[in-house]
Amino acid sequence: MALSPSARTLLVRATALAAGASVVLMPPLAGAAARAEPAPPRASAPPDPALLHGPGVQVRPRPGAPALPDDLSALSWLVADSGSGEVLAAHNAHLGLPPASTMKTLFALTALPHLPRGGTHTVTDAELADVGEGSSLVGLDAGLTYRIPDLWRGVFLSSGNDAVHVLASMNGGWTQTAAQMQARARALGAADTHVVSPDGYDAEGQVSSAYDLAVFGRAGLADPDFARYAALTDAQFPGDTDAEGRPVWTYGIENTNRLLTGEDGVGVYPGIVGIKNGYTSEAGYTLVTAARRAGRTLLVTVMNPQQGGAFAVYEETRALLDWGFAAAGRVEPVGTLLPPPRPQRAAAAAPPAAPPPPASAAGTGTAYAWPAGLLAGTGAAAAAWHHLRRRRPRPASPSQTAGRGPTP
């Protein structure tokens, strides 16, 4: 009897579980993005997770692999295949550094599933009261009613801390949102991140890493709304609204990621699908971005270049993307963005073995041995699956901060 693809998948998982194997069930990437990713070249040696915890550059080139760019100055960077999760190369991947507005990737991953994707919200003075001094703003005004998608465009394009504060209030409050973000990071296997301020504003103890930001970017691409917002280059934002949130007049906002827009002489990267950039005085310039070429999507994180000025984060990202596409299939992975397997619980003591069947029933017992094992494995697979289951301030210019200092 022919089995459907889903039935074959369940059979494979059930058989593995029945044999005592560990099965990690990952949510699929969304729609066309999942179908477009080709199968990555088979690694001849499995990645060693410990490599990414070591200092300095980690790369395992095969013969003929291109050399890494020799002018990288970032304190930390990472190149990964988004489809497979394989890390192709990294430098200080788990170094804890201030993330600036790239922290908004984790905010969006956390709040998008908890908030309505449509509808409206009327902004209050209390929601805007604690926006940090010098923050980047999209220009929300207390008393006006906004459509929720407009608030998210304010987060992704203008890096608006005012929009983050409003959405966090809708999500249960600043403290609750930070706690949810922390839990979400751990669930994704991102152990370097400590959340204090969900908008990425400089705060004592707030850190993330090149590794964790790549994990957040990969998870974001699997959410169609996240991916759509992160890819927008520009939009019209309401300057005034009626009681239903319909714009009375609008003004233009533009994504601050210059690899996406091509502003200020930074060329648009071919195949870029966006994600998020940031800057604060403590974090320096940070960027997590993705690009697609020939059906393969690469993720690159760059944190705090030490040379080259305000646009070095884009040029170092460009160089690493070029290297990553040229190196596909020519390097062994040095790690993975996949969450570590859940620890296996100790098996319960087995019940006493049943007495053997009488000789006359031996054939019957043999005939049902494989289906019974399959059913037991299927039950285990199902259990595993269930377990994982006033007046407006003028709009901020692109030179205003995401925390303290100019946004890149």
C-alpha positions as semicolon CSV with decimal commas, in nm:
position;residue;x (nm);y (nm);z (nm)
1;M;0,000;0,000;0,000
2;A;0,142;0,341;-0,101
3;L;0,195;0,585;0,187
4;S;0,140;0,960;0,169
5;P;0,445;1,183;0,241
6;S;0,309;1,269;0,586
7;A;0,251;0,902;0,664
8;R;0,604;0,813;0,551
9;T;0,743;1,092;0,772
10;L;0,550;0,962;1,072
11;L;0,668;0,607;0,998
12;V;1,034;0,719;0,988
13;R;0,998;0,910;1,315
14;A;0,815;0,625;1,481
15;T;1,071;0,368;1,373
16;A;1,356;0,587;1,498
17;L;1,190;0,639;1,833
18;A;1,113;0,270;1,869
19;A;1,482;0,198;1,809
20;G;1,582;0,440;2,083
21;A;1,705;0,716;1,850
22;S;1,674;1,085;1,934
23;V;1,438;1,270;1,701
24;V;1,441;1,652;1,691
25;L;1,120;1,791;1,540
26;M;1,172;2,134;1,385
27;P;0,896;2,357;1,248
28;P;0,919;2,386;0,870
29;L;1,018;2,708;0,699
30;A;0,723;2,894;0,556
31;G;0,577;2,830;0,212
32;A;0,780;2,914;-0,095
33;A;1,092;2,991;0,106
34;A;1,100;2,633;0,229
35;R;1,046;2,487;-0,117
36;A;1,312;2,708;-0,275
37;E;1,600;2,593;-0,056
38;P;1,806;2,317;-0,225
39;A;1,945;2,032;-0,021
40;P;2,282;2,145;0,114
41;P;2,592;1,951;0,014
42;R;2,645;1,659;0,249
43;A;2,911;1,733;0,507
44;S;3,187;1,475;0,521
45;A;3,243;1,551;0,891
46;P;2,975;1,661;1,138
47;P;3,014;2,006;1,294
48;D;3,167;2,027;1,638
49;P;2,956;2,274;1,846
50;A;3,257;2,340;2,068
51;L;3,436;2,513;1,778
52;L;3,198;2,808;1,789
53;H;3,274;2,862;2,158
54;G;3,643;2,907;2,086
55;P;3,798;3,249;2,026
56;G;3,898;3,378;1,687
57;V;3,806;3,263;1,338
58;Q;3,656;2,918;1,291
59;V;3,644;2,775;0,939
60;R;3,711;2,429;0,792
61;P;3,792;2,474;0,421
62;R;3,798;2,188;0,174
63;P;4,047;2,195;-0,114
64;G;3,958;2,478;-0,351
65;A;3,759;2,677;-0,095
66;P;3,786;3,056;-0,130
67;A;3,981;3,245;0,134
68;L;3,789;3,450;0,386
69;P;3,796;3,828;0,337
70;D;4,117;3,959;0,490
71;D;3,995;4,306;0,592
72;L;3,725;4,217;0,848
73;S;3,740;4,429;1,162
74;A;3,416;4,336;1,341
75;L;3,445;4,213;1,697
76;S;3,219;3,923;1,602
77;W;3,065;3,782;1,283
78;L;2,902;3,466;1,149
79;V;2,798;3,317;0,812
80;A;2,532;3,045;0,802
81;D;2,309;2,860;0,556
82;S;1,952;2,949;0,652
83;G;1,802;2,636;0,500
84;S;2,020;2,377;0,674
85;G;2,122;2,588;0,973
86;E;2,489;2,501;0,909
87;V;2,742;2,764;1,018
88;L;3,000;2,801;0,742
89;A;3,242;3,026;0,929
90;A;3,247;3,253;1,232
91;H;3,460;3,482;1,444
92;N;3,392;3,500;1,819
93;A;3,045;3,363;1,750
94;H;2,932;3,347;2,114
95;L;3,094;3,670;2,234
96;G;2,833;3,864;2,433
97;L;2,801;4,217;2,293
98;P;2,536;4,492;2,306
99;P;2,304;4,423;2,011
100;A;2,143;4,768;1,957
101;S;1,829;4,750;1,741
102;T;1,905;4,403;1,612
103;M;1,738;4,305;1,942
104;K;1,414;4,402;1,768
105;T;1,438;4,076;1,574
106;L;1,377;3,886;1,898
107;F;1,107;4,135;1,999
108;A;0,921;4,070;1,675
109;L;0,963;3,693;1,702
110;T;0,812;3,712;2,050
111;A;0,531;3,966;2,009
112;L;0,405;3,892;1,657
113;P;0,249;3,556;1,756
114;H;0,079;3,708;2,062
115;L;-0,076;4,013;1,897
116;P;-0,350;4,038;1,635
117;R;-0,210;4,067;1,285
118;G;-0,475;4,327;1,198
119;G;-0,702;4,574;1,378
120;T;-0,619;4,906;1,541
121;H;-0,483;5,051;1,866
122;T;-0,513;5,397;2,021
123;V;-0,180;5,515;2,161
124;T;-0,169;5,658;2,514
125;D;0,069;5,898;2,684
126;A;0,170;5,625;2,928
127;E;0,288;5,400;2,645
128;L;0,526;5,669;2,518
129;A;0,641;5,798;2,857
130;D;0,946;5,576;2,894
131;V;1,091;5,587;2,542
132;G;1,465;5,636;2,588
133;E;1,626;5,972;2,528
134;G;1,774;5,999;2,181
135;S;1,578;5,696;2,053
136;S;1,493;5,650;1,689
137;L;1,124;5,724;1,637
138;V;0,865;5,662;1,371
139;G;0,661;5,952;1,513
140;L;0,364;5,811;1,705
141;D;0,127;6,059;1,867
142;A;-0,073;5,987;2,183
143;G;-0,447;5,995;2,123
144;L;-0,428;5,877;1,762
145;T;-0,550;5,537;1,649
146;Y;-0,311;5,334;1,435
147;R;-0,346;5,016;1,238
148;I;-0,133;4,740;1,389
149;P;0,052;4,669;1,061
150;D;0,156;5,038;1,058
151;L;0,304;4,996;1,405
152;W;0,510;4,700;1,284
153;R;0,628;4,895;0,980
154;G;0,745;5,159;1,227
155;V;0,950;4,892;1,407
156;F;1,110;4,733;1,102
157;L;1,167;5,035;0,877
158;S;1,225;5,330;1,113
159;S;1,354;5,115;1,401
160;G;1,101;5,310;1,604
161;N;1,143;5,264;1,977
162;D;0,809;5,442;2,022
163;A;0,639;5,167;1,818
164;V;0,814;4,897;2,023
165;H;0,692;5,053;2,348
166;V;0,333;5,063;2,222
167;L;0,337;4,704;2,094
168;A;0,503;4,582;2,414
169;S;0,228;4,750;2,617
170;M;-0,029;4,568;2,403
171;N;0,164;4,247;2,469
172;G;0,128;4,272;2,848
173;G;0,387;4,532;2,936
174;W;0,758;4,603;2,914
175;T;0,870;4,362;3,186
176;Q;0,649;4,076;3,069
177;T;0,764;4,121;2,711
178;A;1,130;4,113;2,817
179;A;1,065;3,790;3,008
180;Q;0,888;3,638;2,707
181;M;1,178;3,737;2,483
182;Q;1,422;3,572;2,722
183;A;1,218;3,251;2,720
184;R;1,189;3,260;2,340
185;A;1,565;3,297;2,304
186;R;1,627;2,994;2,525
187;A;1,368;2,787;2,336
188;L;1,556;2,863;2,013
189;G;1,888;2,755;2,165
190;A;2,016;3,113;2,191
191;A;2,192;3,107;2,528
192;D;2,408;3,419;2,494
193;T;2,122;3,671;2,495
194;H;2,017;3,865;2,805
195;V;1,717;4,093;2,751
196;V;1,677;4,411;2,953
197;S;1,527;4,659;2,705
198;P;1,316;4,498;2,429
199;D;1,384;4,781;2,184
200;G;1,763;4,735;2,195
201;Y;1,829;5,060;2,382
202;D;2,157;5,044;2,573
203;A;2,093;4,890;2,915
204;E;2,326;4,746;3,174
205;G;2,371;4,374;3,123
206;Q;2,194;4,358;2,787
207;V;2,389;4,143;2,540
208;S;2,345;3,908;2,250
209;S;2,588;3,744;2,008
210;A;2,648;3,695;1,639
211;Y;2,531;3,336;1,682
212;D;2,207;3,427;1,860
213;L;2,119;3,704;1,616
214;A;2,160;3,459;1,328
215;V;1,926;3,220;1,511
216;F;1,669;3,499;1,544
217;G;1,706;3,594;1,180
218;R;1,657;3,235;1,066
219;A;1,347;3,196;1,282
220;G;1,214;3,527;1,152
221;L;1,236;3,417;0,790
222;A;1,002;3,128;0,878
223;D;0,729;3,376;0,981
224;P;0,565;3,522;0,667
225;D;0,475;3,851;0,839
226;F;0,823;3,896;0,987
227;A;0,984;3,819;0,651
228;R;0,752;4,060;0,470
229;Y;0,814;4,349;0,712
230;A;1,191;4,285;0,715
231;A;1,207;4,306;0,334
232;L;1,025;4,640;0,297
233;T;1,235;4,925;0,164
234;D;0,984;5,206;0,226
235;A;0,624;5,278;0,318
236;Q;0,378;5,559;0,384
237;F;0,315;5,619;0,754
238;P;0,005;5,797;0,890
239;G;0,069;6,149;1,013
240;D;-0,289;6,177;1,133
241;T;-0,575;5,927;1,149
242;D;-0,949;5,910;1,196
243;A;-1,118;5,717;1,475
244;E;-1,089;5,390;1,274
245;G;-0,717;5,431;1,217
246;R;-0,749;5,536;0,854
247;P;-0,477;5,783;0,753
248;V;-0,579;6,145;0,702
249;W;-0,235;6,227;0,565
250;T;0,089;6,031;0,546
251;Y;0,463;6,076;0,520
252;G;0,729;5,845;0,382
253;I;0,949;5,623;0,594
254;E;1,246;5,423;0,467
255;N;1,429;5,117;0,591
256;T;1,753;5,212;0,764
257;N;1,932;4,901;0,626
258;R;2,134;5,049;0,342
259;L;2,210;4,711;0,181
260;L;1,834;4,699;0,120
261;T;1,777;5,060;0,007
262;G;2,108;5,156;-0,152
263;E;2,115;5,488;0,033
264;D;2,428;5,695;0,101
265;G;2,630;5,527;-0,169
266;V;2,597;5,177;-0,019
267;G;2,500;4,954;-0,310
268;V;2,197;4,726;-0,279
269;Y;2,313;4,368;-0,229
270;P;2,180;4,138;-0,506
271;G;1,917;3,902;-0,369
272;I;1,892;4,067;-0,028
273;V;1,583;3,975;0,172
274;G;1,652;4,218;0,458
275;I;1,622;4,167;0,834
276;K;1,757;4,432;1,079
277;N;2,038;4,675;1,152
278;G;2,116;4,888;1,455
279;Y;2,345;5,133;1,625
280;T;2,403;5,264;1,976
281;S;2,705;5,431;2,130
282;E;2,784;5,116;2,329
283;A;2,703;4,858;2,061
284;G;2,853;5,032;1,763
285;Y;2,707;4,927;1,428
286;T;2,533;4,589;1,414
287;L;2,357;4,405;1,134
288;V;2,191;4,070;1,077
289;T;2,089;4,020;0,717
290;A;1,996;3,752;0,467
291;A;2,033;3,718;0,091
292;R;1,913;3,456;-0,155
293;R;2,096;3,334;-0,464
294;A;2,020;3,033;-0,684
295;G;1,762;2,912;-0,432
296;R;2,002;2,924;-0,136
297;T;1,961;3,171;0,151
298;L;2,259;3,283;0,357
299;L;2,251;3,464;0,691
300;V;2,531;3,698;0,801
301;T;2,569;3,875;1,134
302;V;2,828;4,148;1,184
303;M;2,876;4,319;1,520
304;N;3,074;4,637;1,583
305;P;3,338;4,682;1,310
306;Q;3,644;4,860;1,448
307;Q;3,753;5,025;1,124
308;G;3,596;5,191;0,824
309;G;3,338;5,424;0,977
310;A;2,960;5,416;0,979
311;F;2,917;5,204;0,665
312;A;3,180;4,938;0,739
313;V;2,911;4,708;0,880
314;Y;2,752;4,693;0,534
315;E;3,075;4,639;0,344
316;E;3,193;4,366;0,580
317;T;2,852;4,201;0,550
318;R;2,873;4,224;0,171
319;A;3,216;4,061;0,171
320;L;3,097;3,777;0,395
321;L;2,788;3,715;0,181
322;D;3,004;3,700;-0,133
323;W;3,237;3,457;0,041
324;G;2,950;3,244;0,170
325;F;2,792;3,198;-0,172
326;A;3,132;3,114;-0,325
327;A;3,213;2,873;-0,041
328;A;2,888;2,674;-0,051
329;G;2,982;2,306;-0,071
330;R;3,352;2,387;-0,028
331;V;3,374;2,413;0,351
332;E;3,282;2,182;0,633
333;P;3,035;2,335;0,880
334;V;3,179;2,455;1,208
335;G;2,847;2,449;1,392
336;T;2,471;2,466;1,353
337;L;2,193;2,712;1,430
338;L;1,957;2,429;1,520
339;P;1,855;2,405;1,887
340;P;2,036;2,132;2,080
341;P;1,841;1,807;2,126
342;R;1,626;1,794;2,437
343;P;1,779;1,573;2,706
344;Q;1,624;1,228;2,707
345;R;1,441;1,126;3,021
346;A;1,538;0,799;3,184
347;A;1,316;0,519;3,062
348;A;1,070;0,373;3,312
349;A;1,139;0,023;3,436
350;A;1,007;-0,231;3,188
351;P;0,723;-0,461;3,309
352;P;0,798;-0,831;3,347
353;A;0,820;-1,005;3,015
354;A;0,509;-1,193;2,908
355;P;0,545;-1,571;2,886
356;P;0,616;-1,699;2,536
357;P;0,308;-1,796;2,333
358;P;0,226;-2,162;2,301
359;A;0,383;-2,339;2,008
360;S;0,049;-2,350;1,821
361;A;0,028;-1,966;1,829
362;A;0,392;-1,891;1,743
363;G;0,311;-1,796;1,385
364;T;0,044;-1,549;1,498
365;G;0,281;-1,388;1,747
366;T;0,546;-1,341;1,480
367;A;0,299;-1,194;1,233
368;Y;0,199;-0,911;1,473
369;A;0,546;-0,832;1,615
370;W;0,636;-0,560;1,357
371;P;0,297;-0,379;1,358
372;A;0,300;-0,370;1,739
373;G;0,649;-0,217;1,741
374;L;0,541;0,036;1,480
375;L;0,234;0,134;1,682
376;A;0,446;0,180;1,993
377;G;0,691;0,398;1,800
378;T;0,405;0,596;1,645
379;G;0,266;0,665;1,991
380;A;0,606;0,787;2,106
381;A;0,637;1,008;1,799
382;A;0,293;1,156;1,860
383;A;0,382;1,222;2,222
384;A;0,707;1,394;2,117
385;W;0,524;1,606;1,859
386;H;0,264;1,713;2,117
387;H;0,537;1,806;2,366
388;L;0,715;2,046;2,119
389;R;0,383;2,177;2,008
390;R;-0,001;6,649;2,237
391;R;0,156;6,724;1,918
392;R;0,350;6,504;1,706
393;P;0,729;6,532;1,716
394;R;0,870;6,555;1,367
395;P;0,944;6,208;1,225
396;A;1,296;6,092;1,298
397;S;1,544;6,124;1,016
398;P;1,761;5,825;0,919
399;S;2,044;5,982;1,116
400;Q;1,866;5,954;1,449
401;T;1,953;5,681;1,691
402;A;1,817;5,337;1,763
403;G;1,944;5,385;2,113
404;R;2,214;5,646;2,155
405;G;2,387;5,787;1,849
406;P;2,298;5,771;1,476
407;T;2,120;5,471;1,329
408;P;2,326;5,320;1,045
